[in-house]
């Protein structure tokens, strides 16, 4: 089965993470061998996208790492939310002060 380049580009992410079906994997591999444009695309994709293994999603043993990552992200979301609220509060207080002056 030969695939066209657009289909290969759609499948590259699944192929890269080892989630593609065996048939898709074989077809993508064969296409990458003969198509330079898709090979370059895949090279670029590999550089830009972290693999599942690097993110440690694949093994439950590294769940702690993921949990820590999520905690840090949650903390940053909290910081962002707090700064938004305090900025809004400042704007509100300034508005009140301006209204009192009149
Ligand atoms: Zn191609």
mmCIF file of N, CA, C and O and ligand atoms in Angstrom:
data_model
loop_
_atom_site.group_PDB
_atom_site.id
_atom_site.type_symbol
_atom_site.label_atom_id
_atom_site.label_comp_id
_atom_site.label_asym_id
_atom_site.label_seq_id
_atom_site.Cartn_x
_atom_site.Cartn_y
_atom_site.Cartn_z
ATOM 1 N N UNK A 1 0.851 -1.201 0.000
ATOM 2 C CA UNK A 1 0.000 0.000 0.000
ATOM 3 C C UNK A 1 0.881 1.243 0.000
ATOM 4 O O UNK A 1 1.763 1.380 0.826
ATOM 5 N N UNK A 2 0.658 2.099 -0.977
ATOM 6 C CA UNK A 2 1.463 3.308 -0.961
ATOM 7 C C UNK A 2 0.605 4.491 -0.538
ATOM 8 O O UNK A 2 -0.556 4.599 -0.931
ATOM 9 N N UNK A 3 1.154 5.331 0.277
ATOM 10 C CA UNK A 3 0.413 6.461 0.826
ATOM 11 C C UNK A 3 0.846 7.739 0.139
ATOM 12 O O UNK A 3 1.963 7.844 -0.352
ATOM 13 N N UNK A 4 -0.045 8.733 0.132
ATOM 14 C CA UNK A 4 0.420 10.014 -0.370
ATOM 15 C C UNK A 4 0.983 10.841 0.791
ATOM 16 O O UNK A 4 0.802 10.520 1.969
ATOM 17 N N UNK A 5 1.696 11.901 0.433
ATOM 18 C CA UNK A 5 2.484 12.644 1.414
ATOM 19 C C UNK A 5 1.621 13.238 2.530
ATOM 20 O O UNK A 5 2.034 13.246 3.690
ATOM 21 N N UNK A 6 0.420 13.717 2.189
ATOM 22 C CA UNK A 6 -0.434 14.316 3.216
ATOM 23 C C UNK A 6 -0.823 13.301 4.279
ATOM 24 O O UNK A 6 -0.830 13.597 5.470
ATOM 25 N N UNK A 7 -1.142 12.089 3.815
ATOM 26 C CA UNK A 7 -1.526 11.036 4.766
ATOM 27 C C UNK A 7 -0.336 10.674 5.646
ATOM 28 O O UNK A 7 -0.476 10.508 6.860
ATOM 29 N N UNK A 8 0.837 10.591 5.036
ATOM 30 C CA UNK A 8 2.039 10.257 5.810
ATOM 31 C C UNK A 8 2.288 11.320 6.879
ATOM 32 O O UNK A 8 2.584 10.994 8.033
ATOM 33 N N UNK A 9 2.105 12.583 6.483
ATOM 34 C CA UNK A 9 2.340 13.657 7.454
ATOM 35 C C UNK A 9 1.351 13.588 8.617
ATOM 36 O O UNK A 9 1.684 13.925 9.747
ATOM 37 N N UNK A 10 0.115 13.158 8.324
ATOM 38 C CA UNK A 10 -0.858 12.972 9.408
ATOM 39 C C UNK A 10 -0.457 11.827 10.333
ATOM 40 O O UNK A 10 -0.708 11.872 11.536
ATOM 41 N N UNK A 11 0.133 10.815 9.743
ATOM 42 C CA UNK A 11 0.440 9.603 10.519
ATOM 43 C C UNK A 11 1.773 9.694 11.264
ATOM 44 O O UNK A 11 2.034 8.876 12.152
ATOM 45 N N UNK A 12 2.592 10.686 10.897
ATOM 46 C CA UNK A 12 3.947 10.749 11.451
ATOM 47 C C UNK A 12 3.942 10.796 12.984
ATOM 48 O O UNK A 12 4.739 10.121 13.633
ATOM 49 N N UNK A 13 3.002 11.529 13.563
ATOM 50 C CA UNK A 13 2.967 11.641 15.021
ATOM 51 C C UNK A 13 2.698 10.279 15.670
ATOM 52 O O UNK A 13 3.374 9.897 16.624
ATOM 53 N N UNK A 14 1.717 9.560 15.128
ATOM 54 C CA UNK A 14 1.399 8.233 15.659
ATOM 55 C C UNK A 14 2.567 7.271 15.455
ATOM 56 O O UNK A 14 2.908 6.494 16.341
ATOM 57 N N UNK A 15 3.151 7.367 14.251
ATOM 58 C CA UNK A 15 4.292 6.513 13.929
ATOM 59 C C UNK A 15 5.427 6.774 14.902
ATOM 60 O O UNK A 15 6.035 5.857 15.458
ATOM 61 N N UNK A 16 5.691 8.056 15.147
ATOM 62 C CA UNK A 16 6.788 8.461 16.020
ATOM 63 C C UNK A 16 6.593 7.942 17.444
ATOM 64 O O UNK A 16 7.537 7.516 18.090
ATOM 65 N N UNK A 17 5.356 7.985 17.919
ATOM 66 C CA UNK A 17 5.089 7.547 19.291
ATOM 67 C C UNK A 17 4.836 6.047 19.397
ATOM 68 O O UNK A 17 4.542 5.555 20.481
ATOM 69 N N UNK A 18 4.943 5.355 18.257
ATOM 70 C CA UNK A 18 4.744 3.912 18.269
ATOM 71 C C UNK A 18 3.289 3.530 18.484
ATOM 72 O O UNK A 18 2.996 2.463 18.998
ATOM 73 N N UNK A 19 2.367 4.428 18.133
ATOM 74 C CA UNK A 19 0.946 4.169 18.356
ATOM 75 C C UNK A 19 0.205 3.796 17.078
ATOM 76 O O UNK A 19 -0.977 3.480 17.115
ATOM 77 N N UNK A 20 0.911 3.859 15.947
ATOM 78 C CA UNK A 20 0.265 3.522 14.679
ATOM 79 C C UNK A 20 0.080 2.009 14.580
ATOM 80 O O UNK A 20 0.813 1.241 15.204
ATOM 81 N N UNK A 21 -0.920 1.605 13.814
ATOM 82 C CA UNK A 21 -1.124 0.169 13.609
ATOM 83 C C UNK A 21 0.062 -0.384 12.823
ATOM 84 O O UNK A 21 0.821 0.371 12.212
ATOM 85 N N UNK A 22 0.186 -1.689 12.858
ATOM 86 C CA UNK A 22 1.332 -2.312 12.194
ATOM 87 C C UNK A 22 1.351 -1.997 10.700
ATOM 88 O O UNK A 22 2.394 -1.691 10.129
ATOM 89 N N UNK A 23 0.147 -2.006 10.100
ATOM 90 C CA UNK A 23 0.041 -1.725 8.660
ATOM 91 C C UNK A 23 0.451 -0.286 8.363
ATOM 92 O O UNK A 23 1.205 -0.018 7.413
ATOM 93 N N UNK A 24 -0.027 0.654 9.195
ATOM 94 C CA UNK A 24 0.336 2.059 8.986
ATOM 95 C C UNK A 24 1.834 2.253 9.164
ATOM 96 O O UNK A 24 2.481 2.976 8.400
ATOM 97 N N UNK A 25 2.361 1.600 10.185
ATOM 98 C CA UNK A 25 3.790 1.749 10.465
ATOM 99 C C UNK A 25 4.625 1.278 9.281
ATOM 100 O O UNK A 25 5.560 1.957 8.852
ATOM 101 N N UNK A 26 4.259 0.107 8.744
ATOM 102 C CA UNK A 26 4.979 -0.443 7.598
ATOM 103 C C UNK A 26 4.880 0.498 6.404
ATOM 104 O O UNK A 26 5.879 0.786 5.731
ATOM 105 N N UNK A 27 3.653 1.013 6.162
ATOM 106 C CA UNK A 27 3.447 1.886 5.010
ATOM 107 C C UNK A 27 4.213 3.198 5.171
ATOM 108 O O UNK A 27 4.826 3.693 4.217
ATOM 109 N N UNK A 28 4.177 3.766 6.381
ATOM 110 C CA UNK A 28 4.887 5.028 6.616
ATOM 111 C C UNK A 28 6.386 4.812 6.454
ATOM 112 O O UNK A 28 7.082 5.604 5.806
ATOM 113 N N UNK A 29 6.868 3.695 7.006
ATOM 114 C CA UNK A 29 8.303 3.403 6.915
ATOM 115 C C UNK A 29 8.734 3.298 5.448
ATOM 116 O O UNK A 29 9.745 3.864 5.044
ATOM 117 N N UNK A 30 7.912 2.585 4.662
ATOM 118 C CA UNK A 30 8.225 2.409 3.243
ATOM 119 C C UNK A 30 8.202 3.749 2.518
ATOM 120 O O UNK A 30 9.076 4.039 1.693
ATOM 121 N N UNK A 31 7.210 4.578 2.860
ATOM 122 C CA UNK A 31 7.099 5.876 2.195
ATOM 123 C C UNK A 31 8.285 6.773 2.562
ATOM 124 O O UNK A 31 8.843 7.441 1.692
ATOM 125 N N UNK A 32 8.664 6.750 3.825
ATOM 126 C CA UNK A 32 9.780 7.602 4.269
ATOM 127 C C UNK A 32 11.070 7.224 3.547
ATOM 128 O O UNK A 32 11.909 8.079 3.280
ATOM 129 N N UNK A 33 11.181 5.929 3.232
ATOM 130 C CA UNK A 33 12.386 5.466 2.554
ATOM 131 C C UNK A 33 12.524 6.078 1.171
ATOM 132 O O UNK A 33 13.618 6.401 0.717
ATOM 133 N N UNK A 34 11.349 6.230 0.483
ATOM 134 C CA UNK A 34 11.429 6.678 -0.908
ATOM 135 C C UNK A 34 11.104 8.155 -1.118
ATOM 136 O O UNK A 34 11.332 8.683 -2.191
ATOM 137 N N UNK A 35 10.579 8.838 -0.081
ATOM 138 C CA UNK A 35 10.162 10.230 -0.285
ATOM 139 C C UNK A 35 11.001 11.172 0.575
ATOM 140 O O UNK A 35 10.917 11.146 1.802
ATOM 141 N N UNK A 36 11.806 11.989 -0.091
ATOM 142 C CA UNK A 36 12.722 12.865 0.637
ATOM 143 C C UNK A 36 11.970 13.954 1.404
ATOM 144 O O UNK A 36 12.323 14.288 2.525
ATOM 145 N N UNK A 37 10.917 14.456 0.779
ATOM 146 C CA UNK A 37 10.161 15.541 1.419
ATOM 147 C C UNK A 37 9.567 15.078 2.753
ATOM 148 O O UNK A 37 9.623 15.779 3.755
ATOM 149 N N UNK A 38 9.012 13.867 2.777
ATOM 150 C CA UNK A 38 8.439 13.348 4.016
ATOM 151 C C UNK A 38 9.517 12.969 5.019
ATOM 152 O O UNK A 38 9.329 13.103 6.222
ATOM 153 N N UNK A 39 10.651 12.492 4.500
ATOM 154 C CA UNK A 39 11.769 12.180 5.387
ATOM 155 C C UNK A 39 12.217 13.441 6.123
ATOM 156 O O UNK A 39 12.457 13.429 7.319
ATOM 157 N N UNK A 40 12.330 14.556 5.377
ATOM 158 C CA UNK A 40 12.719 15.831 5.985
ATOM 159 C C UNK A 40 11.682 16.280 7.006
ATOM 160 O O UNK A 40 12.018 16.763 8.085
ATOM 161 N N UNK A 41 10.417 16.100 6.630
ATOM 162 C CA UNK A 41 9.324 16.464 7.533
ATOM 163 C C UNK A 41 9.431 15.676 8.837
ATOM 164 O O UNK A 41 9.306 16.221 9.927
ATOM 165 N N UNK A 42 9.672 14.376 8.691
ATOM 166 C CA UNK A 42 9.781 13.513 9.873
ATOM 167 C C UNK A 42 10.978 13.902 10.729
ATOM 168 O O UNK A 42 10.897 13.923 11.951
ATOM 169 N N UNK A 43 12.095 14.233 10.065
ATOM 170 C CA UNK A 43 13.294 14.669 10.797
ATOM 171 C C UNK A 43 12.963 15.903 11.630
ATOM 172 O O UNK A 43 13.302 15.993 12.806
ATOM 173 N N UNK A 44 12.270 16.851 10.971
ATOM 174 C CA UNK A 44 11.887 18.097 11.638
ATOM 175 C C UNK A 44 10.949 17.797 12.804
ATOM 176 O O UNK A 44 11.089 18.355 13.889
ATOM 177 N N UNK A 45 10.014 16.885 12.555
ATOM 178 C CA UNK A 45 9.047 16.523 13.588
ATOM 179 C C UNK A 45 9.750 15.910 14.795
ATOM 180 O O UNK A 45 9.455 16.245 15.930
ATOM 181 N N UNK A 46 10.717 15.029 14.516
ATOM 182 C CA UNK A 46 11.437 14.369 15.599
ATOM 183 C C UNK A 46 12.167 15.376 16.467
ATOM 184 O O UNK A 46 12.283 15.206 17.671
ATOM 185 N N UNK A 47 12.697 16.441 15.813
ATOM 186 C CA UNK A 47 13.427 17.461 16.568
ATOM 187 C C UNK A 47 12.481 18.304 17.421
ATOM 188 O O UNK A 47 12.816 18.680 18.541
ATOM 189 N N UNK A 48 11.289 18.591 16.867
ATOM 190 C CA UNK A 48 10.403 19.514 17.577
ATOM 191 C C UNK A 48 9.498 18.822 18.592
ATOM 192 O O UNK A 48 9.165 19.397 19.611
ATOM 193 N N UNK A 49 9.102 17.577 18.302
ATOM 194 C CA UNK A 49 8.154 16.921 19.206
ATOM 195 C C UNK A 49 8.888 15.978 20.144
ATOM 196 O O UNK A 49 9.606 15.107 19.694
ATOM 197 N N UNK A 50 8.683 16.141 21.429
ATOM 198 C CA UNK A 50 9.270 15.197 22.357
ATOM 199 C C UNK A 50 8.550 13.861 22.243
ATOM 200 O O UNK A 50 7.340 13.845 22.036
ATOM 201 N N UNK A 51 9.279 12.796 22.332
ATOM 202 C CA UNK A 51 8.619 11.494 22.222
ATOM 203 C C UNK A 51 7.961 11.161 23.548
ATOM 204 O O UNK A 51 8.267 11.748 24.581
ATOM 205 N N UNK A 52 7.044 10.221 23.525
ATOM 206 C CA UNK A 52 6.366 9.810 24.762
ATOM 207 C C UNK A 52 7.367 9.315 25.795
ATOM 208 O O UNK A 52 7.209 9.543 26.983
ATOM 209 N N UNK A 53 8.407 8.650 25.296
ATOM 210 C CA UNK A 53 9.404 8.122 26.231
ATOM 211 C C UNK A 53 10.081 9.251 26.997
ATOM 212 O O UNK A 53 10.319 9.151 28.189
ATOM 213 N N UNK A 54 10.382 10.344 26.257
ATOM 214 C CA UNK A 54 11.042 11.471 26.919
ATOM 215 C C UNK A 54 10.125 12.109 27.959
ATOM 216 O O UNK A 54 10.579 12.624 28.960
ATOM 217 N N UNK A 55 8.825 12.097 27.686
ATOM 218 C CA UNK A 55 7.878 12.693 28.634
ATOM 219 C C UNK A 55 7.550 11.746 29.783
ATOM 220 O O UNK A 55 6.864 12.119 30.714
ATOM 221 N N UNK A 56 8.035 10.509 29.660
ATOM 222 C CA UNK A 56 7.833 9.519 30.709
ATOM 223 C C UNK A 56 6.371 9.159 30.934
ATOM 224 O O UNK A 56 5.976 8.819 32.035
ATOM 225 N N UNK A 57 5.561 9.289 29.871
ATOM 226 C CA UNK A 57 4.173 8.900 30.007
ATOM 227 C C UNK A 57 4.033 7.386 29.924
ATOM 228 O O UNK A 57 3.075 6.833 30.429
ATOM 229 N N UNK A 58 5.012 6.785 29.257
ATOM 230 C CA UNK A 58 4.836 5.388 28.891
ATOM 231 C C UNK A 58 4.935 4.443 30.083
ATOM 232 O O UNK A 58 4.360 3.371 30.058
ATOM 233 N N UNK A 59 5.661 4.820 31.104
ATOM 234 C CA UNK A 59 5.772 3.896 32.227
ATOM 235 C C UNK A 59 5.187 4.508 33.486
ATOM 236 O O UNK A 59 5.367 5.679 33.779
ATOM 237 N N UNK A 60 4.458 3.714 34.210
ATOM 238 C CA UNK A 60 3.843 4.206 35.442
ATOM 239 C C UNK A 60 4.888 4.480 36.515
ATOM 240 O O UNK A 60 4.642 5.216 37.450
ATOM 241 N N UNK A 61 6.060 3.883 36.354
ATOM 242 C CA UNK A 61 7.137 4.092 37.318
ATOM 243 C C UNK A 61 7.539 5.550 37.418
ATOM 244 O O UNK A 61 8.000 6.002 38.458
ATOM 245 N N UNK A 62 7.346 6.293 36.317
ATOM 246 C CA UNK A 62 7.732 7.700 36.333
ATOM 247 C C UNK A 62 6.533 8.608 36.531
ATOM 248 O O UNK A 62 6.548 9.765 36.165
ATOM 249 N N UNK A 63 5.492 8.078 37.121
ATOM 250 C CA UNK A 63 4.292 8.875 37.347
ATOM 251 C C UNK A 63 4.610 10.079 38.234
ATOM 252 O O UNK A 63 4.063 11.166 38.035
ATOM 253 N N UNK A 64 5.507 9.885 39.191
ATOM 254 C CA UNK A 64 5.882 10.963 40.100
ATOM 255 C C UNK A 64 6.426 12.168 39.358
ATOM 256 O O UNK A 64 6.092 13.315 39.675
ATOM 257 N N UNK A 65 7.210 11.878 38.335
ATOM 258 C CA UNK A 65 7.781 12.942 37.503
ATOM 259 C C UNK A 65 6.673 13.747 36.825
ATOM 260 O O UNK A 65 6.689 14.977 36.830
ATOM 261 N N UNK A 66 5.709 13.036 36.286
ATOM 262 C CA UNK A 66 4.578 13.678 35.610
ATOM 263 C C UNK A 66 3.758 14.486 36.611
ATOM 264 O O UNK A 66 3.373 15.629 36.346
ATOM 265 N N UNK A 67 3.526 13.909 37.775
ATOM 266 C CA UNK A 67 2.740 14.595 38.806
ATOM 267 C C UNK A 67 3.441 15.896 39.213
ATOM 268 O O UNK A 67 2.793 16.923 39.380
ATOM 269 N N UNK A 68 4.757 15.828 39.334
ATOM 270 C CA UNK A 68 5.527 17.018 39.706
ATOM 271 C C UNK A 68 5.393 18.093 38.627
ATOM 272 O O UNK A 68 5.163 19.264 38.921
ATOM 273 N N UNK A 69 5.498 17.644 37.366
ATOM 274 C CA UNK A 69 5.353 18.543 36.229
ATOM 275 C C UNK A 69 3.983 19.222 36.270
ATOM 276 O O UNK A 69 3.873 20.433 36.072
ATOM 277 N N UNK A 70 2.946 18.450 36.556
ATOM 278 C CA UNK A 70 1.586 18.987 36.609
ATOM 279 C C UNK A 70 1.436 19.958 37.770
ATOM 280 O O UNK A 70 0.752 20.964 37.652
ATOM 281 N N UNK A 71 2.065 19.651 38.925
ATOM 282 C CA UNK A 71 1.998 20.545 40.081
ATOM 283 C C UNK A 71 2.622 21.890 39.751
ATOM 284 O O UNK A 71 2.063 22.940 40.068
ATOM 285 N N UNK A 72 3.791 21.853 39.099
ATOM 286 C CA UNK A 72 4.475 23.099 38.739
ATOM 287 C C UNK A 72 3.599 23.903 37.784
ATOM 288 O O UNK A 72 3.436 25.109 37.935
ATOM 289 N N UNK A 73 3.004 23.205 36.813
ATOM 290 C CA UNK A 73 2.142 23.892 35.854
ATOM 291 C C UNK A 73 0.937 24.521 36.559
ATOM 292 O O UNK A 73 0.571 25.656 36.289
ATOM 293 N N UNK A 74 0.354 23.781 37.509
ATOM 294 C CA UNK A 74 -0.792 24.290 38.267
ATOM 295 C C UNK A 74 -0.400 25.528 39.064
ATOM 296 O O UNK A 74 -1.142 26.498 39.149
ATOM 297 N N UNK A 75 0.806 25.489 39.636
ATOM 298 C CA UNK A 75 1.308 26.628 40.408
ATOM 299 C C UNK A 75 1.408 27.865 39.520
ATOM 300 O O UNK A 75 0.986 28.959 39.906
ATOM 301 N N UNK A 76 1.930 27.667 38.305
ATOM 302 C CA UNK A 76 2.053 28.807 37.387
ATOM 303 C C UNK A 76 0.690 29.342 36.981
ATOM 304 O O UNK A 76 0.501 30.552 36.840
ATOM 305 N N UNK A 77 -0.284 28.450 36.818
ATOM 306 C CA UNK A 77 -1.646 28.873 36.484
ATOM 307 C C UNK A 77 -2.205 29.710 37.625
ATOM 308 O O UNK A 77 -2.861 30.728 37.406
ATOM 309 N N UNK A 78 -1.919 29.280 38.858
ATOM 310 C CA UNK A 78 -2.384 29.996 40.038
ATOM 311 C C UNK A 78 -1.760 31.388 40.082
ATOM 312 O O UNK A 78 -2.439 32.391 40.330
ATOM 313 N N UNK A 79 -0.451 31.457 39.842
ATOM 314 C CA UNK A 79 0.256 32.739 39.833
ATOM 315 C C UNK A 79 -0.349 33.666 38.780
ATOM 316 O O UNK A 79 -0.606 34.845 39.048
ATOM 317 N N UNK A 80 -0.616 33.110 37.609
ATOM 318 C CA UNK A 80 -1.198 33.913 36.526
ATOM 319 C C UNK A 80 -2.583 34.411 36.931
ATOM 320 O O UNK A 80 -2.916 35.587 36.731
ATOM 321 N N UNK A 81 -3.376 33.533 37.538
ATOM 322 C CA UNK A 81 -4.731 33.917 37.949
ATOM 323 C C UNK A 81 -4.668 35.001 39.020
ATOM 324 O O UNK A 81 -5.416 35.984 38.971
ATOM 325 N N UNK A 82 -3.766 34.830 40.000
ATOM 326 C CA UNK A 82 -3.637 35.822 41.070
ATOM 327 C C UNK A 82 -3.196 37.167 40.531
ATOM 328 O O UNK A 82 -3.708 38.205 40.964
ATOM 329 N N UNK A 83 -2.255 37.176 39.589
ATOM 330 C CA UNK A 83 -1.820 38.468 39.064
ATOM 331 C C UNK A 83 -2.943 39.126 38.263
ATOM 332 O O UNK A 83 -3.092 40.344 38.308
ATOM 333 N N UNK A 84 -3.751 38.314 37.603
ATOM 334 C CA UNK A 84 -4.893 38.870 36.867
ATOM 335 C C UNK A 84 -5.876 39.506 37.845
ATOM 336 O O UNK A 84 -6.331 40.633 37.643
ATOM 337 N N UNK A 85 -6.164 38.784 38.935
ATOM 338 C CA UNK A 85 -7.120 39.292 39.925
ATOM 339 C C UNK A 85 -6.585 40.566 40.575
ATOM 340 O O UNK A 85 -7.311 41.555 40.725
ATOM 341 N N UNK A 86 -5.292 40.578 40.932
ATOM 342 C CA UNK A 86 -4.761 41.765 41.603
ATOM 343 C C UNK A 86 -4.705 42.952 40.643
ATOM 344 O O UNK A 86 -4.948 44.094 41.040
ATOM 345 N N UNK A 87 -4.426 42.695 39.378
ATOM 346 C CA UNK A 87 -4.429 43.779 38.396
ATOM 347 C C UNK A 87 -5.835 44.346 38.242
ATOM 348 O O UNK A 87 -6.024 45.570 38.193
ATOM 349 N N UNK A 88 -6.832 43.464 38.212
ATOM 350 C CA UNK A 88 -8.215 43.918 38.104
ATOM 351 C C UNK A 88 -8.609 44.731 39.333
ATOM 352 O O UNK A 88 -9.275 45.761 39.226
ATOM 353 N N UNK A 89 -8.181 44.261 40.507
ATOM 354 C CA UNK A 89 -8.475 44.949 41.761
ATOM 355 C C UNK A 89 -7.857 46.348 41.753
ATOM 356 O O UNK A 89 -8.501 47.329 42.139
ATOM 357 N N UNK A 90 -6.603 46.447 41.320
ATOM 358 C CA UNK A 90 -5.923 47.742 41.234
ATOM 359 C C UNK A 90 -6.707 48.683 40.313
ATOM 360 O O UNK A 90 -6.942 49.851 40.653
ATOM 361 N N UNK A 91 -7.114 48.163 39.171
ATOM 362 C CA UNK A 91 -7.851 48.991 38.215
ATOM 363 C C UNK A 91 -9.162 49.462 38.840
ATOM 364 O O UNK A 91 -9.553 50.626 38.709
ATOM 365 N N UNK A 92 -9.819 48.575 39.573
ATOM 366 C CA UNK A 92 -11.091 48.903 40.216
ATOM 367 C C UNK A 92 -10.890 49.984 41.278
ATOM 368 O O UNK A 92 -11.636 50.967 41.338
ATOM 369 N N UNK A 93 -9.846 49.840 42.114
ATOM 370 C CA UNK A 93 -9.556 50.817 43.170
ATOM 371 C C UNK A 93 -9.232 52.166 42.554
ATOM 372 O O UNK A 93 -9.714 53.212 43.018
ATOM 373 N N UNK A 94 -8.432 52.157 41.495
ATOM 374 C CA UNK A 94 -8.098 53.420 40.830
ATOM 375 C C UNK A 94 -9.343 54.094 40.273
ATOM 376 O O UNK A 94 -9.498 55.311 40.357
ATOM 377 N N UNK A 95 -10.247 53.289 39.740
ATOM 378 C CA UNK A 95 -11.497 53.823 39.212
ATOM 379 C C UNK A 95 -12.327 54.462 40.333
ATOM 380 O O UNK A 95 -12.856 55.567 40.188
ATOM 381 N N UNK A 96 -12.386 53.757 41.494
ATOM 382 C CA UNK A 96 -13.131 54.270 42.648
ATOM 383 C C UNK A 96 -12.542 55.609 43.109
ATOM 384 O O UNK A 96 -13.265 56.558 43.389
ATOM 385 N N UNK A 97 -11.194 55.656 43.208
ATOM 386 C CA UNK A 97 -10.533 56.876 43.664
ATOM 387 C C UNK A 97 -10.816 58.029 42.711
ATOM 388 O O UNK A 97 -11.062 59.164 43.132
ATOM 389 N N UNK A 98 -10.790 57.717 41.411
ATOM 390 C CA UNK A 98 -11.059 58.761 40.433
ATOM 391 C C UNK A 98 -12.493 59.269 40.543
ATOM 392 O O UNK A 98 -12.752 60.456 40.427
ATOM 393 N N UNK A 99 -13.444 58.350 40.819
ATOM 394 C CA UNK A 99 -14.849 58.738 40.935
ATOM 395 C C UNK A 99 -15.084 59.590 42.184
ATOM 396 O O UNK A 99 -15.904 60.497 42.180
ATOM 397 N N UNK A 100 -14.343 59.308 43.276
ATOM 398 C CA UNK A 100 -14.515 60.060 44.526
ATOM 399 C C UNK A 100 -14.009 61.484 44.369
ATOM 400 O O UNK A 100 -14.530 62.410 44.980
ATOM 401 N N UNK A 101 -12.934 61.632 43.564
ATOM 402 C CA UNK A 101 -12.332 62.953 43.404
ATOM 403 C C UNK A 101 -13.306 63.955 42.768
ATOM 404 O O UNK A 101 -13.285 65.118 43.067
ATOM 405 N N UNK A 102 -14.181 63.438 41.904
ATOM 406 C CA UNK A 102 -15.093 64.331 41.179
ATOM 407 C C UNK A 102 -16.213 64.865 42.084
ATOM 408 O O UNK A 102 -16.606 64.250 43.014
HETATM 409 ZN ZN1 LIG B 1 6.007 11.842 0.815
#
